[in-house]
Amino acid sequence: MRQAIIRLVQVAALLSFVGAATVLAQQSSGAAGGLVTFQEILEGLKEDGSKWLTFGGNFANHRFSPLTQITPDNVNRLQPQWTFQTATVGNFETTTLLRDNVLYVTGPLNVAWALDARSGRQIWRYRRELPLTGLTACCGLVNRGFGILGDKLFMTTLDAHLLALDAKTGAVVWDATLEDYRTGYAATIAPIIAKDKVIVGVAGGEYGIRGFLEAYDANTGKRAWRFYTIPGPGEPGHNTWSGDSWKTGGAGIWVTGAYDPELNLLYYGTGNPGPDYHSGSREGDNLYSDSIVAVDADSGKLRWHYQFTPHDVHDYDSTQVPILADLTINGQARKTVMFANRNGFFYTLDRTNGRLLVAKTYVNTTWAKEIDAQGRPILLPGQTPDEKGEFTCPDALGATNFWQPSFDPRTQVFYVTAREACATFFGYETPFVPGQRFTGGAQQLVNRADNRPSGAIRALDPKTVELKWEFKLPTPSRAGILTTASNLLFSGDNEGNIFALDSRNGKQLWRYQMGANLHGTSPITYMVDGRQHILVPSGTTLTAWALGDVPRGTGQN
Amino acid sequence: MRQAIIRLVQVAALLSFVGAATVLAQQSSGAAGGLVTFQEILEGLKEDGSKWLTFGGNFANHRFSPLTQITPDNVNRLQPQWTFQTATVGNFETTTLLRDNVLYVTGPLNVAWALDARSGRQIWRYRRELPLTGLTACCGLVNRGFGILGDKLFMTTLDAHLLALDAKTGAVVWDATLEDYRTGYAATIAPIIAKDKVIVGVAGGEYGIRGFLEAYDANTGKRAWRFYTIPGPGEPGHNTWSGDSWKTGGAGIWVTGAYDPELNLLYYGTGNPGPDYHSGSREGDNLYSDSIVAVDADSGKLRWHYQFTPHDVHDYDSTQVPILADLTINGQARKTVMFANRNGFFYTLDRTNGRLLVAKTYVNTTWAKEIDAQGRPILLPGQTPDEKGEFTCPDALGATNFWQPSFDPRTQVFYVTAREACATFFGYETPFVPGQRFTGGAQQLVNRADNRPSGAIRALDPKTVELKWEFKLPTPSRAGILTTASNLLFSGDNEGNIFALDSRNGKQLWRYQMGANLHGTSPITYMVDGRQHILVPSGTTLTAWALGDVPRGTGQN
């Protein structure tokens, strides 16, 4: 018993911040109550700050709030208002939802809460009875947040179910099985709502699953469709997998995508092909691994795909958060989807057809030289993992990853938490055993003078991938980003601080030491009783800060 | 594994608060460094605020700080400065020590840390390798804090050892075995230093131990003496235990006592006799259970004792914190020891000889009418636990308990976190099995209209037990108390708030919702860089607040 506790030496807390500024008159009208409509979610974040109803704030995943009460001038007066300790252990990657002054929070181990946004007081708590053994979530028993519609909340589970909870009580309304968790499936993704459907995907790329995206009827929990990320026999793309490798090819979907209601298309990034590193058993491009897929929300049919990393051998899951925006590129108005990829490249695509518009590296990248006119990477030599090891940048954790970027629609700047890190990749044959890890190798981080992993918040022009500014971090961070219309950017570092930057120039304006990282998610912001709040989940494995191995001079002011 | 985590659904965090006031000029000189001397500890808390070197602030256990920068006028500007998340689970009952701007913190499960007091940054972390099974700490895998002397820190362990750690590195310098933990012994007490000796006691009153107080040489870890709280054959008091009951009679010492360096006497409260409720096997007064013992610090010889609850049948451990002060009572100057007891009575004794000076109830008490002239309680009928159950006040958790009271030496007011609670006590025979619980019954809390447990911070005159004021709490709290020379009192409620009261009248001036209780300890206060800090451990089982069962109208403002 003790060992289990010691191994999971992690805590998790929610901190709510308000400015010390005078309370302004703009009273929130959020307490109106009633059922959550699809129209409301569609409208995204509004000036009254009364709602946060979907993962990215809006379906385009901007994580950009119109609120302006907290400004670059007063943000240094932000102070914690209350703390909620979750009393669970594990990485705390949830995007909190808000409606009617109630916060809906999921935590590690499929515990979830409804909290009074005024006080942090618990309204209800839900805990999933998980199986004692056999859970396969490769990289933390996490959950990334609720979806909401009507009177229901939707949560995926580590044993690969999708639950609907009564938003008033936390009681389970329906429980749908995605797949049998004993065969390597898990689910950590935050659902989104497309009209009357709940959209979810599965994790398990390290366990030889066959990935898919699914839609469930929000009312009944009945499955509406399933889109396999690996085509079956007879389907286009099936021949990009040699032999039977398609059956265990991975390509999970474990990070929430975007939705364009006009085109009625869902945009989701897909995970790595399995086994991750030794790829002799899966010759071919391995479609649709490491891709973005555009899927019709009604039918689940694939409209188009774009593969970022054909025949990946570096575990470059393309499970980052896609962001939608309409941009003018080379004088032409484009409906785009932007994607800062784990593989080191930033991509802007035409989201109507998947055509590549822009692709350039935004971190040090050695596996490919560039992306050619056909949208394929031009590979560089000596980058295939083998038994002696090959040194490649980025490392397997990537140039960025599952934490969320943000996009300012006014300035059309894309903000991403980037990593500069390289690793030695080893590849060797491993047998497939159902329910067991199936990676075909490993990476080894080499912490030497010329390879000290670092991080940065980078502001990029998605039309050119030009770096507008960067805020350097001494060690790589896994924090997502929130921006606001008052030119603020909120994120966190690997040393346990939440901080605010001026989003125009990257200047640091404020920070607070939370004692554990903002990890895999971003703060949200909203109005309660006329005051703008910043809410941040803080909880992770021990931080570099806590471990005492942070370079001197980078600590708390 | 999951079950273990879910059972211990607890987190723990340290919060450091500073006022928003301008930084004053009174720079701390605490960074001078060097070995901690006994003289320094003896001097207690000083005006420069640079140290907190012993459990109660001073050996008299006043928990009263001379600091005055934070005042009733500016305390409402206190705000969290940093949070340290311990990444351990369990009740967080430590009294933090401070020297040279370094905080020394023990946590649940015998994890411990040295932290930079400026930033909360970890300097080192220590974790005891505990046995996987067989730990018997009845009521939480807690630790109550370090002792310090020279270059060493002293910590008791759940497997009944006493460790000396190098204060600079956290490395173990010596490791002394108190007793075999497999026979029911554990240790959670914060050591104090008497000259060159480390004073500790053992827990296990629910496991049929024979309690003792011990002294170890601080340099070598060699045991200097042991005082058994239950006299052996031939010793005075042995005949207060029928048959062999003395061998398993309990009377642990698990809360830190006081020390009078002039008299060279240690004052420790002792635990309940075992079995707790059914007492047929232990006829007699059961000395020195439920007593205060005055023990010579050099020799470990008993100077005097006073038994609060002879032949206890309600689990009224007298393991509260004794406080020393010189008072004038009925016109006579007295060296006193004051004791707010779990059994409902407040006692003021002459600490030179153990003579009772004052004894009166300070909560609703039904087991005894009063304390007679000989110092014995006059029992009330119908209060002996039996198979049908007897309703008695206080309940077994008591009128107060292991959390610390405070004493203002200027005003001679005693502050205690009191509980108003009753229970039905059941008693029945249970066999003694080594290493197993041995309680002979149980109590049942009856939450009915006429028995709604509540709490209060009470300000008492220790010369009369007169109530000067009270600050009511909707549910009982387990928070200790800190007072300051600026007329502030800091404590916490059962709903997760830390609060500040005006110590002159009990008026609430400030509070903050920490998300978990201040439990079994108090904040400490000190100066860093010229600013007064309040440091508070926050971590416990789920709070009533978190569980959502707090009466309406008592929540956060």
JSON list of N, CA, C and O in Angstrom, two decimals, chain A residues 295-325:
[
{"chain": "A", "resi": 295, "resn": "VAL", "atom": "N", "xyz": [-13.30, 14.74, -40.50]},
{"chain": "A", "resi": 295, "resn": "VAL", "atom": "CA", "xyz": [-14.35, 13.72, -40.49]},
{"chain": "A", "resi": 295, "resn": "VAL", "atom": "C", "xyz": [-15.70, 14.40, -40.42]},
{"chain": "A", "resi": 295, "resn": "VAL", "atom": "O", "xyz": [-15.89, 15.33, -39.62]},
{"chain": "A", "resi": 296, "resn": "ASP", "atom": "N", "xyz": [-16.63, 13.96, -41.22]},
{"chain": "A", "resi": 296, "resn": "ASP", "atom": "CA", "xyz": [-17.98, 14.52, -41.20]},
{"chain": "A", "resi": 296, "resn": "ASP", "atom": "C", "xyz": [-18.64, 14.20, -39.86]},
{"chain": "A", "resi": 296, "resn": "ASP", "atom": "O", "xyz": [-18.68, 13.05, -39.43]},
{"chain": "A", "resi": 297, "resn": "ALA", "atom": "N", "xyz": [-19.17, 15.23, -39.22]},
{"chain": "A", "resi": 297, "resn": "ALA", "atom": "CA", "xyz": [-19.68, 15.04, -37.86]},
{"chain": "A", "resi": 297, "resn": "ALA", "atom": "C", "xyz": [-20.97, 14.23, -37.82]},
{"chain": "A", "resi": 297, "resn": "ALA", "atom": "O", "xyz": [-21.30, 13.63, -36.80]},
{"chain": "A", "resi": 298, "resn": "ASP", "atom": "N", "xyz": [-21.70, 14.22, -38.92]},
{"chain": "A", "resi": 298, "resn": "ASP", "atom": "CA", "xyz": [-22.95, 13.43, -38.94]},
{"chain": "A", "resi": 298, "resn": "ASP", "atom": "C", "xyz": [-22.69, 11.96, -39.22]},
{"chain": "A", "resi": 298, "resn": "ASP", "atom": "O", "xyz": [-23.31, 11.09, -38.61]},
{"chain": "A", "resi": 299, "resn": "SER", "atom": "N", "xyz": [-21.77, 11.72, -40.15]},
{"chain": "A", "resi": 299, "resn": "SER", "atom": "CA", "xyz": [-21.63, 10.34, -40.65]},
{"chain": "A", "resi": 299, "resn": "SER", "atom": "C", "xyz": [-20.37, 9.65, -40.17]},
{"chain": "A", "resi": 299, "resn": "SER", "atom": "O", "xyz": [-20.26, 8.42, -40.25]},
{"chain": "A", "resi": 300, "resn": "GLY", "atom": "N", "xyz": [-19.37, 10.43, -39.72]},
{"chain": "A", "resi": 300, "resn": "GLY", "atom": "CA", "xyz": [-18.09, 9.81, -39.36]},
{"chain": "A", "resi": 300, "resn": "GLY", "atom": "C", "xyz": [-17.25, 9.46, -40.57]},
{"chain": "A", "resi": 300, "resn": "GLY", "atom": "O", "xyz": [-16.24, 8.76, -40.44]},
{"chain": "A", "resi": 301, "resn": "LYS", "atom": "N", "xyz": [-17.67, 9.92, -41.74]},
{"chain": "A", "resi": 301, "resn": "LYS", "atom": "CA", "xyz": [-16.89, 9.62, -42.95]},
{"chain": "A", "resi": 301, "resn": "LYS", "atom": "C", "xyz": [-15.71, 10.59, -43.07]},
{"chain": "A", "resi": 301, "resn": "LYS", "atom": "O", "xyz": [-15.85, 11.79, -42.80]},
{"chain": "A", "resi": 302, "resn": "LEU", "atom": "N", "xyz": [-14.62, 10.04, -43.56]},
{"chain": "A", "resi": 302, "resn": "LEU", "atom": "CA", "xyz": [-13.42, 10.87, -43.76]},
{"chain": "A", "resi": 302, "resn": "LEU", "atom": "C", "xyz": [-13.62, 11.79, -44.95]},
{"chain": "A", "resi": 302, "resn": "LEU", "atom": "O", "xyz": [-13.94, 11.33, -46.06]},
{"chain": "A", "resi": 303, "resn": "ARG", "atom": "N", "xyz": [-13.41, 13.09, -44.74]},
{"chain": "A", "resi": 303, "resn": "ARG", "atom": "CA", "xyz": [-13.50, 14.02, -45.85]},
{"chain": "A", "resi": 303, "resn": "ARG", "atom": "C", "xyz": [-12.12, 14.19, -46.49]},
{"chain": "A", "resi": 303, "resn": "ARG", "atom": "O", "xyz": [-11.97, 14.13, -47.69]},
{"chain": "A", "resi": 304, "resn": "TRP", "atom": "N", "xyz": [-11.13, 14.38, -45.65]},
{"chain": "A", "resi": 304, "resn": "TRP", "atom": "CA", "xyz": [-9.75, 14.45, -46.14]},
{"chain": "A", "resi": 304, "resn": "TRP", "atom": "C", "xyz": [-8.80, 14.11, -44.99]},
{"chain": "A", "resi": 304, "resn": "TRP", "atom": "O", "xyz": [-9.21, 14.07, -43.82]},
{"chain": "A", "resi": 305, "resn": "HIS", "atom": "N", "xyz": [-7.56, 13.90, -45.32]},
{"chain": "A", "resi": 305, "resn": "HIS", "atom": "CA", "xyz": [-6.56, 13.71, -44.28]},
{"chain": "A", "resi": 305, "resn": "HIS", "atom": "C", "xyz": [-5.27, 14.37, -44.76]},
{"chain": "A", "resi": 305, "resn": "HIS", "atom": "O", "xyz": [-5.06, 14.57, -45.96]},
{"chain": "A", "resi": 306, "resn": "TYR", "atom": "N", "xyz": [-4.44, 14.68, -43.80]},
{"chain": "A", "resi": 306, "resn": "TYR", "atom": "CA", "xyz": [-3.08, 15.12, -44.12]},
{"chain": "A", "resi": 306, "resn": "TYR", "atom": "C", "xyz": [-2.15, 14.43, -43.14]},
{"chain": "A", "resi": 306, "resn": "TYR", "atom": "O", "xyz": [-2.33, 14.53, -41.92]},
{"chain": "A", "resi": 307, "resn": "GLN", "atom": "N", "xyz": [-1.18, 13.72, -43.67]},
{"chain": "A", "resi": 307, "resn": "GLN", "atom": "CA", "xyz": [-0.26, 13.01, -42.77]},
{"chain": "A", "resi": 307, "resn": "GLN", "atom": "C", "xyz": [1.01, 13.84, -42.56]},
{"chain": "A", "resi": 307, "resn": "GLN", "atom": "O", "xyz": [1.75, 14.12, -43.50]},
{"chain": "A", "resi": 308, "resn": "PHE", "atom": "N", "xyz": [1.25, 14.19, -41.31]},
{"chain": "A", "resi": 308, "resn": "PHE", "atom": "CA", "xyz": [2.41, 15.00, -40.97]},
{"chain": "A", "resi": 308, "resn": "PHE", "atom": "C", "xyz": [3.71, 14.18, -41.05]},
{"chain": "A", "resi": 308, "resn": "PHE", "atom": "O", "xyz": [4.73, 14.65, -41.55]},
{"chain": "A", "resi": 309, "resn": "THR", "atom": "N", "xyz": [3.65, 12.97, -40.52]},
{"chain": "A", "resi": 309, "resn": "THR", "atom": "CA", "xyz": [4.87, 12.15, -40.39]},
{"chain": "A", "resi": 309, "resn": "THR", "atom": "C", "xyz": [4.60, 10.75, -40.95]},
{"chain": "A", "resi": 309, "resn": "THR", "atom": "O", "xyz": [4.23, 9.84, -40.21]},
{"chain": "A", "resi": 310, "resn": "PRO", "atom": "N", "xyz": [4.76, 10.59, -42.26]},
{"chain": "A", "resi": 310, "resn": "PRO", "atom": "CA", "xyz": [4.56, 9.25, -42.83]},
{"chain": "A", "resi": 310, "resn": "PRO", "atom": "C", "xyz": [5.57, 8.27, -42.25]},
{"chain": "A", "resi": 310, "resn": "PRO", "atom": "O", "xyz": [6.74, 8.62, -42.05]},
{"chain": "A", "resi": 311, "resn": "HIS", "atom": "N", "xyz": [5.09, 7.08, -41.96]},
{"chain": "A", "resi": 311, "resn": "HIS", "atom": "CA", "xyz": [5.96, 6.02, -41.44]},
{"chain": "A", "resi": 311, "resn": "HIS", "atom": "C", "xyz": [6.87, 6.54, -40.30]},
{"chain": "A", "resi": 311, "resn": "HIS", "atom": "O", "xyz": [8.09, 6.42, -40.32]},
{"chain": "A", "resi": 312, "resn": "ASP", "atom": "N", "xyz": [6.23, 7.08, -39.31]},
{"chain": "A", "resi": 312, "resn": "ASP", "atom": "CA", "xyz": [6.93, 7.64, -38.14]},
{"chain": "A", "resi": 312, "resn": "ASP", "atom": "C", "xyz": [7.72, 6.56, -37.40]},
{"chain": "A", "resi": 312, "resn": "ASP", "atom": "O", "xyz": [7.23, 5.45, -37.19]},
{"chain": "A", "resi": 313, "resn": "VAL", "atom": "N", "xyz": [8.94, 6.92, -37.01]},
{"chain": "A", "resi": 313, "resn": "VAL", "atom": "CA", "xyz": [9.75, 6.02, -36.18]},
{"chain": "A", "resi": 313, "resn": "VAL", "atom": "C", "xyz": [10.24, 6.73, -34.91]},
{"chain": "A", "resi": 313, "resn": "VAL", "atom": "O", "xyz": [11.15, 6.26, -34.23]},
{"chain": "A", "resi": 314, "resn": "HIS", "atom": "N", "xyz": [9.62, 7.87, -34.57]},
{"chain": "A", "resi": 314, "resn": "HIS", "atom": "CA", "xyz": [10.08, 8.66, -33.41]},
{"chain": "A", "resi": 314, "resn": "HIS", "atom": "C", "xyz": [8.96, 8.95, -32.41]},
{"chain": "A", "resi": 314, "resn": "HIS", "atom": "O", "xyz": [9.09, 9.85, -31.59]},
{"chain": "A", "resi": 315, "resn": "ASP", "atom": "N", "xyz": [7.87, 8.20, -32.50]},
{"chain": "A", "resi": 315, "resn": "ASP", "atom": "CA", "xyz": [6.77, 8.41, -31.56]},
{"chain": "A", "resi": 315, "resn": "ASP", "atom": "C", "xyz": [6.21, 9.83, -31.65]},
{"chain": "A", "resi": 315, "resn": "ASP", "atom": "O", "xyz": [5.81, 10.41, -30.64]},
{"chain": "A", "resi": 316, "resn": "TYR", "atom": "N", "xyz": [6.17, 10.36, -32.85]},
{"chain": "A", "resi": 316, "resn": "TYR", "atom": "CA", "xyz": [5.66, 11.72, -33.03]},
{"chain": "A", "resi": 316, "resn": "TYR", "atom": "C", "xyz": [4.14, 11.71, -33.19]},
{"chain": "A", "resi": 316, "resn": "TYR", "atom": "O", "xyz": [3.61, 12.17, -34.23]},
{"chain": "A", "resi": 317, "resn": "ASP", "atom": "N", "xyz": [3.44, 11.21, -32.17]},
{"chain": "A", "resi": 317, "resn": "ASP", "atom": "CA", "xyz": [1.97, 11.37, -32.16]},
{"chain": "A", "resi": 317, "resn": "ASP", "atom": "C", "xyz": [1.62, 12.76, -32.67]},
{"chain": "A", "resi": 317, "resn": "ASP", "atom": "O", "xyz": [2.21, 13.75, -32.19]},
{"chain": "A", "resi": 318, "resn": "SER", "atom": "N", "xyz": [0.66, 12.84, -33.53]},
{"chain": "A", "resi": 318, "resn": "SER", "atom": "CA", "xyz": [0.17, 14.17, -33.93]},
{"chain": "A", "resi": 318, "resn": "SER", "atom": "C", "xyz": [-1.10, 14.50, -33.16]},
{"chain": "A", "resi": 318, "resn": "SER", "atom": "O", "xyz": [-2.07, 14.99, -33.71]},
{"chain": "A", "resi": 319, "resn": "THR", "atom": "N", "xyz": [-1.03, 14.24, -31.87]},
{"chain": "A", "resi": 319, "resn": "THR", "atom": "CA", "xyz": [-2.18, 14.52, -31.01]},
{"chain": "A", "resi": 319, "resn": "THR", "atom": "C", "xyz": [-1.99, 15.85, -30.31]},
{"chain": "A", "resi": 319, "resn": "THR", "atom": "O", "xyz": [-2.02, 15.95, -29.09]},
{"chain": "A", "resi": 320, "resn": "GLN", "atom": "N", "xyz": [-1.77, 16.87, -31.12]},
{"chain": "A", "resi": 320, "resn": "GLN", "atom": "CA", "xyz": [-1.79, 18.23, -30.59]},
{"chain": "A", "resi": 320, "resn": "GLN", "atom": "C", "xyz": [-3.16, 18.82, -30.89]},
{"chain": "A", "resi": 320, "resn": "GLN", "atom": "O", "xyz": [-3.98, 18.21, -31.56]},
{"chain": "A", "resi": 321, "resn": "VAL", "atom": "N", "xyz": [-3.38, 20.00, -30.38]},
{"chain": "A", "resi": 321, "resn": "VAL", "atom": "CA", "xyz": [-4.70, 20.62, -30.54]},
{"chain": "A", "resi": 321, "resn": "VAL", "atom": "C", "xyz": [-4.72, 21.47, -31.81]},
{"chain": "A", "resi": 321, "resn": "VAL", "atom": "O", "xyz": [-3.97, 22.44, -31.91]},
{"chain": "A", "resi": 322, "resn": "PRO", "atom": "N", "xyz": [-5.56, 21.11, -32.78]},
{"chain": "A", "resi": 322, "resn": "PRO", "atom": "CA", "xyz": [-5.68, 21.94, -33.98]},
{"chain": "A", "resi": 322, "resn": "PRO", "atom": "C", "xyz": [-6.47, 23.21, -33.68]},
{"chain": "A", "resi": 322, "resn": "PRO", "atom": "O", "xyz": [-7.37, 23.19, -32.84]},
{"chain": "A", "resi": 323, "resn": "ILE", "atom": "N", "xyz": [-6.09, 24.28, -34.33]},
{"chain": "A", "resi": 323, "resn": "ILE", "atom": "CA", "xyz": [-6.79, 25.55, -34.15]},
{"chain": "A", "resi": 323, "resn": "ILE", "atom": "C", "xyz": [-7.28, 26.04, -35.51]},
{"chain": "A", "resi": 323, "resn": "ILE", "atom": "O", "xyz": [-6.54, 25.98, -36.50]},
{"chain": "A", "resi": 324, "resn": "LEU", "atom": "N", "xyz": [-8.53, 26.49, -35.53]},
{"chain": "A", "resi": 324, "resn": "LEU", "atom": "CA", "xyz": [-9.15, 26.95, -36.78]},
{"chain": "A", "resi": 324, "resn": "LEU", "atom": "C", "xyz": [-9.18, 28.47, -36.83]},
{"chain": "A", "resi": 324, "resn": "LEU", "atom": "O", "xyz": [-9.45, 29.13, -35.82]},
{"chain": "A", "resi": 325, "resn": "ALA", "atom": "N", "xyz": [-8.90, 29.02, -37.99]},
{"chain": "A", "resi": 325, "resn": "ALA", "atom": "CA", "xyz": [-9.04, 30.47, -38.18]},
{"chain": "A", "resi": 325, "resn": "ALA", "atom": "C", "xyz": [-9.10, 30.75, -39.67]},
{"chain": "A", "resi": 325, "resn": "ALA", "atom": "O", "xyz": [-8.61, 29.96, -40.49]}
]
